[in-house]
GROMACS .gro file of C-alpha atoms in nm:
model
  495
    1MET     CA    1   0.024  -0.027  -0.021
    2HIS     CA    2   0.137   0.354  -0.112
    3ASP     CA    3   0.204   0.549   0.274
    4TYR     CA    4  -0.034   0.889   0.122
    5GLY     CA    5   0.081   1.059   0.463
    6ILE     CA    6  -0.195   1.327   0.528
    7LEU     CA    7  -0.356   1.338   0.239
    8SER     CA    8  -0.528   0.957   0.424
    9LEU     CA    9  -0.673   1.197   0.646
   10PHE     CA   10  -0.852   1.464   0.436
   11PRO     CA   11  -1.143   1.150   0.341
   12PRO     CA   12  -1.266   1.117   0.601
   13LEU     CA   13  -1.269   1.477   0.735
   14ILE     CA   14  -1.386   1.630   0.521
   15ALA     CA   15  -1.651   1.386   0.529
   16ILE     CA   16  -1.703   1.456   0.881
   17VAL     CA   17  -1.726   1.876   0.869
   18LEU     CA   18  -1.929   1.805   0.500
   19ALA     CA   19  -2.156   1.585   0.772
   20ILE     CA   20  -2.153   1.877   1.034
   21ARG     CA   21  -2.189   2.170   0.807
   22THR     CA   22  -2.475   2.031   0.539
   23LYS     CA   23  -2.641   1.785   0.745
   24GLN     CA   24  -2.659   1.626   0.506
   25VAL     CA   25  -2.515   1.260   0.559
   26PHE     CA   26  -2.523   1.090   0.220
   27ILE     CA   27  -2.369   1.357   0.013
   28SER     CA   28  -2.076   1.405   0.254
   29LEU     CA   29  -1.996   1.039   0.267
   30LEU     CA   30  -2.012   1.015  -0.150
   31PHE     CA   31  -1.729   1.296  -0.140
   32GLY     CA   32  -1.529   1.199   0.118
   33ILE     CA   33  -1.566   0.835  -0.105
   34TRP     CA   34  -1.468   1.026  -0.425
   35LEU     CA   35  -1.187   1.273  -0.282
   36GLY     CA   36  -1.054   0.989  -0.169
   37TRP     CA   37  -0.955   0.815  -0.523
   38VAL     CA   38  -0.885   1.128  -0.654
   39ILE     CA   39  -0.599   1.089  -0.404
   40ILE     CA   40  -0.519   0.813  -0.565
   41ASN     CA   41  -0.468   0.856  -0.892
   42GLY     CA   42  -0.258   1.136  -0.801
   43GLY     CA   43  -0.481   1.431  -0.754
   44ASN     CA   44  -0.696   1.283  -1.166
   45ILE     CA   45  -1.026   1.397  -1.135
   46LEU     CA   46  -1.152   1.268  -1.448
   47THR     CA   47  -0.984   0.880  -1.315
   48GLY     CA   48  -1.101   0.971  -0.994
   49THR     CA   49  -1.494   1.007  -1.036
   50PHE     CA   50  -1.461   0.681  -1.285
   51ASP     CA   51  -1.311   0.477  -1.037
   52THR     CA   52  -1.552   0.635  -0.757
   53VAL     CA   53  -1.828   0.479  -0.949
   54GLU     CA   54  -1.610   0.095  -0.978
   55ALA     CA   55  -1.549   0.136  -0.615
   56LEU     CA   56  -1.930   0.183  -0.633
   57VAL     CA   57  -2.031  -0.117  -0.804
   58ARG     CA   58  -1.713  -0.341  -0.622
   59VAL     CA   59  -1.969  -0.238  -0.270
   60PHE     CA   60  -2.219  -0.591  -0.408
   61GLU     CA   61  -1.871  -0.775  -0.459
   62ASP     CA   62  -1.843  -0.883  -0.130
   63ALA     CA   63  -2.131  -1.149  -0.067
   64GLY     CA   64  -2.154  -1.024   0.281
   65ASN     CA   65  -2.231  -0.691   0.199
   66THR     CA   66  -2.458  -0.748  -0.041
   67ARG     CA   67  -2.668  -0.994   0.223
   68THR     CA   68  -2.657  -0.795   0.443
   69VAL     CA   69  -2.790  -0.474   0.209
   70MET     CA   70  -3.044  -0.760   0.159
   71PHE     CA   71  -3.195  -0.813   0.507
   72ALA     CA   72  -3.164  -0.448   0.520
   73ALA     CA   73  -3.517  -0.349   0.244
   74LEU     CA   74  -3.630  -0.643   0.382
   75VAL     CA   75  -3.690  -0.569   0.730
   76GLY     CA   76  -3.910  -0.306   0.544
   77ALA     CA   77  -4.126  -0.620   0.401
   78LEU     CA   78  -4.198  -0.695   0.735
   79ILE     CA   79  -4.218  -0.392   0.913
   80ILE     CA   80  -4.541  -0.319   0.628
   81PHE     CA   81  -4.669  -0.665   0.671
   82ILE     CA   82  -4.726  -0.657   1.080
   83GLN     CA   83  -4.869  -0.310   1.094
   84ARG     CA   84  -5.111  -0.438   0.816
   85SER     CA   85  -5.194  -0.761   0.962
   86GLY     CA   86  -5.303  -0.566   1.283
   87GLY     CA   87  -4.970  -0.711   1.449
   88VAL     CA   88  -4.930  -0.402   1.654
   89GLU     CA   89  -5.283  -0.182   1.675
   90GLY     CA   90  -5.284  -0.583   1.912
   91PHE     CA   91  -5.026  -0.583   2.064
   92ILE     CA   92  -5.117  -0.219   2.184
   93LEU     CA   93  -5.492  -0.303   2.270
   94GLY     CA   94  -5.286  -0.625   2.456
   95VAL     CA   95  -5.138  -0.355   2.744
   96ASN     CA   96  -5.369  -0.123   2.682
   97ARG     CA   97  -5.592  -0.388   2.922
   98ILE     CA   98  -5.314  -0.391   3.178
   99LEU     CA   99  -5.366  -0.047   3.185
  100GLN     CA  100  -5.720   0.021   3.249
  101ARG     CA  101  -5.716  -0.252   3.498
  102TYR     CA  102  -5.404  -0.052   3.730
  103GLU     CA  103  -5.559   0.297   3.571
  104GLU     CA  104  -5.937   0.139   3.819
  105LYS     CA  105  -5.755   0.013   4.100
  106GLN     CA  106  -5.652   0.385   4.167
  107SER     CA  107  -5.359   0.301   4.343
  108GLY     CA  108  -5.062   0.536   4.451
  109SER     CA  109  -4.860   0.345   4.248
  110ASN     CA  110  -4.949   0.368   3.898
  111LYS     CA  111  -4.805   0.663   3.755
  112VAL     CA  112  -4.467   0.482   3.813
  113ILE     CA  113  -4.635   0.134   3.697
  114VAL     CA  114  -4.743   0.346   3.382
  115GLN     CA  115  -4.423   0.488   3.333
  116PHE     CA  116  -4.239   0.209   3.378
  117LEU     CA  117  -4.484   0.015   3.159
  118ALA     CA  118  -4.389   0.255   2.893
  119TRP     CA  119  -4.041   0.219   2.956
  120LEU     CA  120  -4.063  -0.181   2.907
  121THR     CA  121  -4.311  -0.166   2.599
  122GLY     CA  122  -4.012   0.029   2.436
  123VAL     CA  123  -3.753  -0.219   2.510
  124LEU     CA  124  -3.874  -0.523   2.383
  125ILE     CA  125  -3.989  -0.353   1.991
  126PHE     CA  126  -3.644  -0.322   1.951
  127VAL     CA  127  -3.700  -0.456   1.559
  128GLU     CA  128  -3.722  -0.056   1.479
  129SER     CA  129  -3.644   0.222   1.672
  130SER     CA  130  -3.891   0.488   1.501
  131ILE     CA  131  -4.231   0.218   1.526
  132SER     CA  132  -4.077   0.183   1.894
  133VAL     CA  133  -4.121   0.577   1.922
  134LEU     CA  134  -4.414   0.535   1.754
  135THR     CA  135  -4.585   0.311   1.939
  136VAL     CA  136  -4.494   0.412   2.319
  137GLY     CA  137  -4.562   0.790   2.227
  138ALA     CA  138  -4.988   0.695   2.104
  139LEU     CA  139  -5.017   0.417   2.330
  140TYR     CA  140  -4.938   0.602   2.650
  141ARG     CA  141  -5.019   0.957   2.626
  142PRO     CA  142  -5.370   0.891   2.702
  143VAL     CA  143  -5.269   0.739   2.971
  144PHE     CA  144  -4.977   0.960   3.081
  145ASP     CA  145  -5.257   1.262   3.015
  146ARG     CA  146  -5.538   1.080   3.222
  147LEU     CA  147  -5.270   1.069   3.556
  148GLY     CA  148  -5.085   1.384   3.501
  149ILE     CA  149  -4.781   1.305   3.385
  150SER     CA  150  -4.619   1.575   3.146
  151ARG     CA  151  -4.565   1.457   2.815
  152GLU     CA  152  -4.214   1.591   2.805
  153LYS     CA  153  -4.107   1.309   3.055
  154LEU     CA  154  -4.314   1.044   2.744
  155ALA     CA  155  -4.102   1.139   2.520
  156TYR     CA  156  -3.780   1.138   2.746
  157ILE     CA  157  -3.886   0.737   2.801
  158ALA     CA  158  -3.999   0.631   2.438
  159ASP     CA  159  -3.658   0.810   2.272
  160SER     CA  160  -3.423   0.645   2.541
  161SER     CA  161  -3.582   0.343   2.580
  162SER     CA  162  -3.615   0.250   2.184
  163ALA     CA  163  -3.249   0.295   2.014
  164PRO     CA  164  -3.068   0.151   2.348
  165ALA     CA  165  -3.260  -0.116   2.314
  166SER     CA  166  -3.295  -0.081   1.943
  167ILE     CA  167  -2.844  -0.122   1.997
  168LEU     CA  168  -2.794  -0.361   2.281
  169ILE     CA  169  -3.051  -0.634   2.077
  170PRO     CA  170  -2.926  -0.652   1.758
  171PHE     CA  171  -3.158  -0.879   1.606
  172ASN     CA  172  -3.294  -0.564   1.387
  173GLY     CA  173  -3.179  -0.355   1.152
  174TRP     CA  174  -2.905  -0.173   1.349
  175GLY     CA  175  -2.689  -0.543   1.380
  176ALA     CA  176  -2.709  -0.585   1.017
  177PHE     CA  177  -2.589  -0.232   0.950
  178ILE     CA  178  -2.324  -0.262   1.260
  179MET     CA  179  -2.225  -0.652   1.128
  180GLY     CA  180  -2.179  -0.503   0.777
  181LEU     CA  181  -1.954  -0.224   0.939
  182LEU     CA  182  -1.707  -0.490   1.121
  183VAL     CA  183  -1.720  -0.745   0.735
  184ALA     CA  184  -1.578  -0.378   0.597
  185GLU     CA  185  -1.343  -0.399   0.877
  186GLY     CA  186  -1.212  -0.737   0.784
  187PHE     CA  187  -1.370  -0.922   1.086
  188SER     CA  188  -1.416  -1.330   0.976
  189ASP     CA  189  -1.707  -1.346   1.269
  190PRO     CA  190  -1.888  -0.963   1.294
  191PHE     CA  191  -2.201  -1.158   1.529
  192ALA     CA  192  -1.943  -1.284   1.770
  193THR     CA  193  -1.764  -0.909   1.744
  194MET     CA  194  -2.109  -0.698   1.778
  195PHE     CA  195  -2.200  -0.971   1.986
  196LYS     CA  196  -1.831  -0.925   2.259
  197ALA     CA  197  -1.845  -0.547   2.207
  198MET     CA  198  -2.190  -0.458   2.313
  199ALA     CA  199  -2.081  -0.562   2.729
  200TYR     CA  200  -1.876  -0.220   2.670
  201ASN     CA  201  -2.194  -0.048   2.446
  202PHE     CA  202  -2.169   0.160   2.811
  203TYR     CA  203  -2.353   0.497   2.681
  204PRO     CA  204  -2.721   0.196   2.612
  205ILE     CA  205  -2.675   0.047   2.912
  206LEU     CA  206  -2.666   0.396   3.150
  207ALA     CA  207  -2.919   0.549   2.966
  208LEU     CA  208  -3.171   0.238   3.013
  209ILE     CA  209  -3.085   0.187   3.313
  210LEU     CA  210  -3.108   0.583   3.373
  211VAL     CA  211  -3.468   0.569   3.316
  212LEU     CA  212  -3.583   0.282   3.517
  213VAL     CA  213  -3.381   0.467   3.819
  214ILE     CA  214  -3.607   0.792   3.776
  215ILE     CA  215  -3.885   0.619   3.710
  216PHE     CA  216  -3.883   0.402   4.075
  217SER     CA  217  -3.695   0.712   4.249
  218LYS     CA  218  -3.945   0.973   4.149
  219LYS     CA  219  -3.693   1.238   4.154
  220ASP     CA  220  -3.698   1.427   3.875
  221PHE     CA  221  -3.395   1.700   3.788
  222GLY     CA  222  -3.330   1.971   3.536
  223PRO     CA  223  -3.621   2.163   3.326
  224MET     CA  224  -3.788   1.842   3.351
  225VAL     CA  225  -3.896   1.911   3.725
  226LYS     CA  226  -4.045   2.224   3.641
  227ALA     CA  227  -4.240   2.036   3.364
  228GLU     CA  228  -4.341   1.743   3.621
  229LYS     CA  229  -4.484   2.102   3.887
  230ARG     CA  230  -4.664   2.259   3.555
  231VAL     CA  231  -4.862   1.925   3.506
  232ARG     CA  232  -4.934   1.863   3.910
  233GLU     CA  233  -5.020   2.226   3.986
  234THR     CA  234  -5.140   2.348   3.714
  235GLY     CA  235  -5.273   2.069   3.491
  236LYS     CA  236  -5.122   2.174   3.188
  237LEU     CA  237  -4.989   1.917   2.981
  238LEU     CA  238  -4.750   2.180   2.795
  239ASN     CA  239  -4.592   2.472   2.838
  240ASP     CA  240  -4.816   2.837   2.755
  241ASN     CA  241  -4.565   2.935   2.419
  242SER     CA  242  -4.545   2.567   2.297
  243LYS     CA  243  -4.592   2.394   1.901
  244PRO     CA  244  -4.667   2.053   2.025
  245MET     CA  245  -4.627   1.796   1.674
  246VAL     CA  246  -4.904   1.572   1.688
  247SER     CA  247  -4.866   1.267   1.551
  248ASP     CA  248  -5.284   1.112   1.456
  249GLU     CA  249  -5.093   0.796   1.336
  250LEU     CA  250  -4.856   0.530   1.480
  251THR     CA  251  -4.750   0.427   1.176
  252GLU     CA  252  -4.778   0.549   0.752
  253VAL     CA  253  -4.941   0.245   0.737
  254GLU     CA  254  -5.307   0.076   0.885
  255THR     CA  255  -5.455  -0.203   0.995
  256ALA     CA  256  -5.636  -0.398   0.686
  257GLU     CA  257  -6.017  -0.332   0.705
  258GLY     CA  258  -6.269  -0.540   0.816
  259VAL     CA  259  -5.898  -0.763   1.078
  260THR     CA  260  -5.914  -0.792   1.415
  261PRO     CA  261  -5.616  -0.656   1.510
  262LYS     CA  262  -5.444  -0.983   1.728
  263ALA     CA  263  -5.119  -0.936   1.868
  264PHE     CA  264  -4.950  -1.254   1.798
  265ASN     CA  265  -4.942  -1.208   1.467
  266MET     CA  266  -4.677  -0.894   1.529
  267ILE     CA  267  -4.512  -1.131   1.808
  268ILE     CA  268  -4.459  -1.501   1.556
  269PRO     CA  269  -4.279  -1.334   1.300
  270ILE     CA  270  -4.093  -1.135   1.486
  271LEU     CA  271  -4.026  -1.447   1.752
  272THR     CA  272  -3.880  -1.586   1.409
  273MET     CA  273  -3.637  -1.387   1.341
  274VAL     CA  274  -3.473  -1.308   1.634
  275LEU     CA  275  -3.522  -1.698   1.699
  276LEU     CA  276  -3.349  -1.792   1.367
  277MET     CA  277  -3.047  -1.585   1.424
  278PRO     CA  278  -2.831  -1.776   1.601
  279VAL     CA  279  -3.031  -2.135   1.449
  280MET     CA  280  -2.859  -2.008   1.068
  281LEU     CA  281  -2.508  -1.893   1.270
  282ALA     CA  282  -2.543  -2.241   1.441
  283TYR     CA  283  -2.551  -2.413   1.065
  284THR     CA  284  -2.332  -2.196   0.916
  285GLY     CA  285  -2.018  -2.239   1.119
  286TRP     CA  286  -2.101  -2.568   1.225
  287GLU     CA  287  -1.878  -2.714   0.969
  288THR     CA  288  -1.548  -2.518   1.124
  289ALA     CA  289  -1.676  -2.605   1.469
  290ILE     CA  290  -1.588  -2.980   1.377
  291ALA     CA  291  -1.309  -2.891   1.182
  292ASP     CA  292  -1.156  -2.653   1.527
  293LEU     CA  293  -1.239  -2.892   1.766
  294PRO     CA  294  -1.308  -3.175   1.650
  295GLY     CA  295  -1.293  -3.360   2.007
  296ALA     CA  296  -1.479  -3.118   2.196
  297SER     CA  297  -1.878  -3.121   2.379
  298THR     CA  298  -2.125  -3.075   2.154
  299ALA     CA  299  -2.258  -2.755   2.379
  300ARG     CA  300  -1.955  -2.592   2.304
  301GLN     CA  301  -1.889  -2.695   1.919
  302LEU     CA  302  -2.234  -2.525   1.955
  303PHE     CA  303  -2.152  -2.172   2.043
  304TYR     CA  304  -1.796  -2.217   1.886
  305ALA     CA  305  -2.055  -2.200   1.594
  306ILE     CA  306  -2.242  -1.944   1.631
  307GLY     CA  307  -1.943  -1.713   1.674
  308LYS     CA  308  -1.841  -1.878   1.355
  309GLY     CA  309  -2.084  -1.884   1.152
  310SER     CA  310  -2.126  -1.573   0.868
  311GLY     CA  311  -2.393  -1.348   1.017
  312SER     CA  312  -2.489  -1.180   0.685
  313THR     CA  313  -2.595  -1.497   0.585
  314ALA     CA  314  -2.759  -1.520   0.897
  315VAL     CA  315  -3.002  -1.245   0.924
  316LEU     CA  316  -3.061  -1.292   0.602
  317ILE     CA  317  -3.176  -1.613   0.600
  318ALA     CA  318  -3.414  -1.530   0.903
  319VAL     CA  319  -3.602  -1.164   0.815
  320LEU     CA  320  -3.706  -1.403   0.479
  321GLY     CA  321  -3.821  -1.693   0.693
  322SER     CA  322  -3.980  -1.485   0.906
  323THR     CA  323  -4.133  -1.371   0.641
  324LEU     CA  324  -4.283  -1.592   0.415
  325LEU     CA  325  -4.419  -1.739   0.795
  326ALA     CA  326  -4.577  -1.402   0.774
  327MET     CA  327  -4.713  -1.438   0.437
  328VAL     CA  328  -4.839  -1.799   0.521
  329LEU     CA  329  -5.017  -1.683   0.902
  330TYR     CA  330  -5.236  -1.446   0.766
  331LYS     CA  331  -5.296  -1.549   0.414
  332ALA     CA  332  -5.437  -1.919   0.618
  333GLN     CA  333  -5.614  -1.575   0.852
  334GLY     CA  334  -5.739  -1.400   0.518
  335ILE     CA  335  -5.544  -1.094   0.631
  336MET     CA  336  -5.419  -1.107   0.304
  337ARG     CA  337  -5.407  -1.179  -0.026
  338PHE     CA  338  -5.084  -1.254  -0.282
  339ARG     CA  339  -5.071  -0.955  -0.511
  340GLU     CA  340  -5.143  -0.795  -0.202
  341MET     CA  341  -4.848  -0.949  -0.012
  342VAL     CA  342  -4.627  -0.894  -0.316
  343GLU     CA  343  -4.732  -0.497  -0.340
  344LEU     CA  344  -4.706  -0.413   0.024
  345THR     CA  345  -4.327  -0.647   0.008
  346LEU     CA  346  -4.200  -0.329  -0.246
  347LYS     CA  347  -4.330  -0.120  -0.050
  348GLY     CA  348  -4.144  -0.180   0.254
  349ILE     CA  349  -3.803  -0.223   0.005
  350SER     CA  350  -3.859   0.086  -0.126
  351GLY     CA  351  -3.913   0.254   0.217
  352MET     CA  352  -3.553   0.103   0.336
  353MET     CA  353  -3.387   0.294   0.002
  354PRO     CA  354  -3.196   0.543   0.226
  355LEU     CA  355  -3.053   0.314   0.457
  356ALA     CA  356  -2.898   0.009   0.189
  357LEU     CA  357  -2.774   0.405   0.011
  358LEU     CA  358  -2.628   0.437   0.344
  359MET     CA  359  -2.493   0.087   0.373
  360MET     CA  360  -2.341   0.089   0.057
  361LEU     CA  361  -2.144   0.458   0.138
  362ALA     CA  362  -2.031   0.369   0.420
  363PHE     CA  363  -1.918  -0.004   0.308
  364ALA     CA  364  -1.712   0.235   0.015
  365ILE     CA  365  -1.529   0.493   0.215
  366GLY     CA  366  -1.433   0.215   0.506
  367ASP     CA  367  -1.273   0.008   0.187
  368VAL     CA  368  -1.066   0.310   0.051
  369CYS     CA  369  -0.972   0.444   0.355
  370LYS     CA  370  -0.860   0.104   0.493
  371ASN     CA  371  -0.730  -0.052   0.217
  372HIS     CA  372  -0.678   0.143  -0.048
  373LEU     CA  373  -0.494   0.532   0.252
  374GLY     CA  374  -0.433   0.330   0.528
  375THR     CA  375  -0.646   0.627   0.723
  376GLY     CA  376  -0.607   0.402   0.997
  377ILE     CA  377  -0.235   0.263   1.060
  378TYR     CA  378  -0.148   0.723   0.871
  379VAL     CA  379  -0.318   0.835   1.204
  380ALA     CA  380  -0.191   0.563   1.476
  381GLY     CA  381   0.144   0.635   1.357
  382VAL     CA  382   0.121   0.977   1.449
  383VAL     CA  383  -0.041   0.949   1.749
  384GLU     CA  384   0.125   0.633   1.894
  385GLY     CA  385   0.405   0.867   2.062
  386TRP     CA  386   0.128   1.091   2.248
  387LEU     CA  387  -0.148   0.876   2.242
  388SER     CA  388  -0.208   0.537   2.505
  389PRO     CA  389  -0.324   0.253   2.336
  390GLY     CA  390  -0.616   0.286   2.667
  391LEU     CA  391  -0.729   0.622   2.610
  392VAL     CA  392  -0.866   0.494   2.227
  393PRO     CA  393  -1.204   0.421   2.334
  394PHE     CA  394  -1.243   0.717   2.536
  395LEU     CA  395  -1.119   0.989   2.231
  396ILE     CA  396  -1.331   0.804   1.994
  397PHE     CA  397  -1.630   0.801   2.191
  398LEU     CA  398  -1.614   1.178   2.255
  399VAL     CA  399  -1.551   1.200   1.881
  400GLY     CA  400  -1.889   0.962   1.788
  401CYS     CA  401  -2.028   1.234   2.009
  402PHE     CA  402  -1.909   1.571   1.826
  403ILE     CA  403  -2.068   1.414   1.485
  404ALA     CA  404  -2.366   1.227   1.565
  405PHE     CA  405  -2.480   1.518   1.735
  406SER     CA  406  -2.367   1.767   1.498
  407THR     CA  407  -2.528   1.566   1.155
  408GLY     CA  408  -2.835   1.386   1.381
  409THR     CA  409  -2.770   1.063   1.299
  410SER     CA  410  -2.614   0.782   1.463
  411TRP     CA  411  -2.599   0.565   1.222
  412GLY     CA  412  -2.433   0.758   0.938
  413THR     CA  413  -2.233   0.816   1.198
  414PHE     CA  414  -2.140   0.442   1.244
  415GLY     CA  415  -2.034   0.459   0.915
  416ILE     CA  416  -1.796   0.759   0.894
  417MET     CA  417  -1.635   0.637   1.302
  418ILE     CA  418  -1.567   0.282   1.279
  419PRO     CA  419  -1.333   0.222   0.950
  420ILE     CA  420  -1.164   0.494   1.170
  421ALA     CA  421  -1.126   0.313   1.457
  422VAL     CA  422  -1.119  -0.088   1.377
  423PRO     CA  423  -0.751   0.004   1.249
  424MET     CA  424  -0.630   0.279   1.473
  425ALA     CA  425  -0.722   0.055   1.765
  426GLN     CA  426  -0.572  -0.199   1.569
  427GLU     CA  427  -0.224  -0.077   1.498
  428LEU     CA  428  -0.244   0.111   1.855
  429ASP     CA  429  -0.275  -0.255   2.015
  430ALA     CA  430  -0.592  -0.143   2.209
  431ASN     CA  431  -0.885  -0.301   2.298
  432VAL     CA  432  -1.069  -0.315   2.050
  433TYR     CA  433  -1.404  -0.424   2.069
  434VAL     CA  434  -1.395  -0.178   2.334
  435THR     CA  435  -1.294   0.102   2.053
  436ILE     CA  436  -1.674  -0.057   1.880
  437ALA     CA  437  -1.819   0.006   2.168
  438ALA     CA  438  -1.732   0.285   2.214
  439ALA     CA  439  -1.816   0.427   1.862
  440LEU     CA  440  -2.124   0.304   1.854
  441GLY     CA  441  -2.157   0.445   2.211
  442GLY     CA  442  -2.107   0.824   2.102
  443GLY     CA  443  -2.282   0.747   1.818
  444VAL     CA  444  -2.624   0.752   1.997
  445PHE     CA  445  -2.500   0.930   2.307
  446GLY     CA  446  -2.452   1.198   2.029
  447ASP     CA  447  -2.788   1.107   1.881
  448HIS     CA  448  -3.001   1.122   2.170
  449CYS     CA  449  -2.916   1.502   2.264
  450SER     CA  450  -2.977   1.600   1.861
  451PRO     CA  451  -3.200   1.843   1.782
  452ILE     CA  452  -3.186   1.739   1.422
  453SER     CA  453  -3.196   1.375   1.583
  454ASP     CA  454  -3.530   1.144   1.333
  455THR     CA  455  -3.594   0.939   1.648
  456SER     CA  456  -3.595   1.246   1.878
  457ILE     CA  457  -3.818   1.392   1.656
  458LEU     CA  458  -4.039   1.075   1.657
  459SER     CA  459  -4.032   1.066   1.998
  460SER     CA  460  -4.159   1.445   1.976
  461MET     CA  461  -4.429   1.424   1.737
  462ALA     CA  462  -4.588   0.984   1.893
  463SER     CA  463  -4.554   1.189   2.234
  464ALA     CA  464  -4.730   1.550   2.117
  465THR     CA  465  -4.492   1.816   2.291
  466ASP     CA  466  -4.291   2.064   2.141
  467HIS     CA  467  -3.928   1.995   2.036
  468ILE     CA  468  -3.740   2.206   2.210
  469ASP     CA  469  -3.909   2.126   2.524
  470HIS     CA  470  -3.815   1.756   2.372
  471VAL     CA  471  -3.439   1.845   2.379
  472ARG     CA  472  -3.415   2.038   2.712
  473THR     CA  473  -3.560   1.813   2.886
  474GLN     CA  474  -3.407   1.523   2.821
  475LEU     CA  475  -3.073   1.691   2.803
  476PRO     CA  476  -2.935   1.627   3.159
  477TYR     CA  477  -3.072   1.244   3.154
  478ALA     CA  478  -2.921   1.225   2.871
  479MET     CA  479  -2.583   1.427   2.996
  480ILE     CA  480  -2.524   1.217   3.267
  481ALA     CA  481  -2.592   0.853   3.084
  482GLY     CA  482  -2.266   1.004   2.847
  483VAL     CA  483  -2.030   1.191   3.103
  484GLY     CA  484  -2.081   0.907   3.313
  485ALA     CA  485  -1.973   0.669   2.995
  486ALA     CA  486  -1.715   0.852   2.872
  487LEU     CA  487  -1.576   0.813   3.289
  488ILE     CA  488  -1.604   0.437   3.190
  489TYR     CA  489  -1.389   0.474   2.900
  490LEU     CA  490  -1.137   0.763   3.038
  491ILE     CA  491  -1.078   0.496   3.366
  492MET     CA  492  -1.041   0.192   3.143
  493GLY     CA  493  -0.744   0.393   3.005
  494LEU     CA  494  -0.554   0.481   3.303
  495LEU     CA  495  -0.602   0.099   3.457
   0.00000   0.00000   0.00000
């Protein structure tokens, strides 16, 4: 590999700056890829442009990349199926019945129980963060209003239980995207690598725990205290000058006409997808396990096979199997005709095209930085004289926070940071798993604090609260969890 020196920093740094300035992650990543190939071609813009196009095409030469993108697209079909079948609505009605029983008791613990159920619902719908916040907001808003709990508190619970749960239980598009990025960095076992990293992903863990602490301790702080006091003393759900963002629908797809909503139409497909993932990991890694551990017990071979299995194959087969089962389940109940299923599949896939495009660009900038420019190797060489390897995760976490806060996207931050963080950790002999976790946690933290985050905006919409009020009241809580995570990385680095 040719040594491009400081020039190897330009593509990712300019992509970061552009993303922050323009809030356009797609254009920023594309420009970074193009600039990288122009540098490789000695400043020749024409050949650099041609090579950029070829680099984007080459993304799909890797079967793992292609399977990951296909999974992300098909998840859209599955999500739209469970909405149309009445599965989401049935789940909501079931939770509503539980809420009504608690309301009828009129006990002093009603507020605590309802807030806990809102948190639990957000965690359980880990399959997609947007569906999670919309469900929690639409379902619990009337109950929170009746019990005199501020809408700012509802928005906080919805926002802080969605993305953290989705990244910690990565049997979803989040997991597929992260595994794709890890494959691009040369990991042969992305599933095992991702799960090892999750143990060090301190921000989402602390964020989820903090919500429970706030709920059960009944102790708020910061602007949330005023919001709760306002509702308690005046009954006003919103500030006088607030402009609530109201969402009248849970999702864009309504339950089919004449269909009785049933929760199992949502639970069975999602549970099938989750269970099929480890099964397929074990299947695809079984031959390796037999060859590497011929005399080991079946249980040990099984766990080894899961670690060595193909993550991209597992997630693709899992979502295909789940989608096909959903089709059979809904057809047997007379909910959908085959033609409608095909139309919904195409609609769901089209809705996930922005994610597929983001994946393609993330894979491409990772390839040009890692395999052609040697960005991570150069950065490691520059800082190895003064930066302790243990402090790499701390630094990566802070940079990830800044990028995500400025751009409002955690996924875009993952796509920018992972190709930089992994080679840097490897060259400096830092803990790669902790570094990966820091990059992911930093992205989620910055996204939580950002007023331009799509998840935060959806939380405000579903909770029918003023968006700025939501950001202001959530920020102190996010900062507590974020500072806590940063201190853990710092302490781990100094020890």
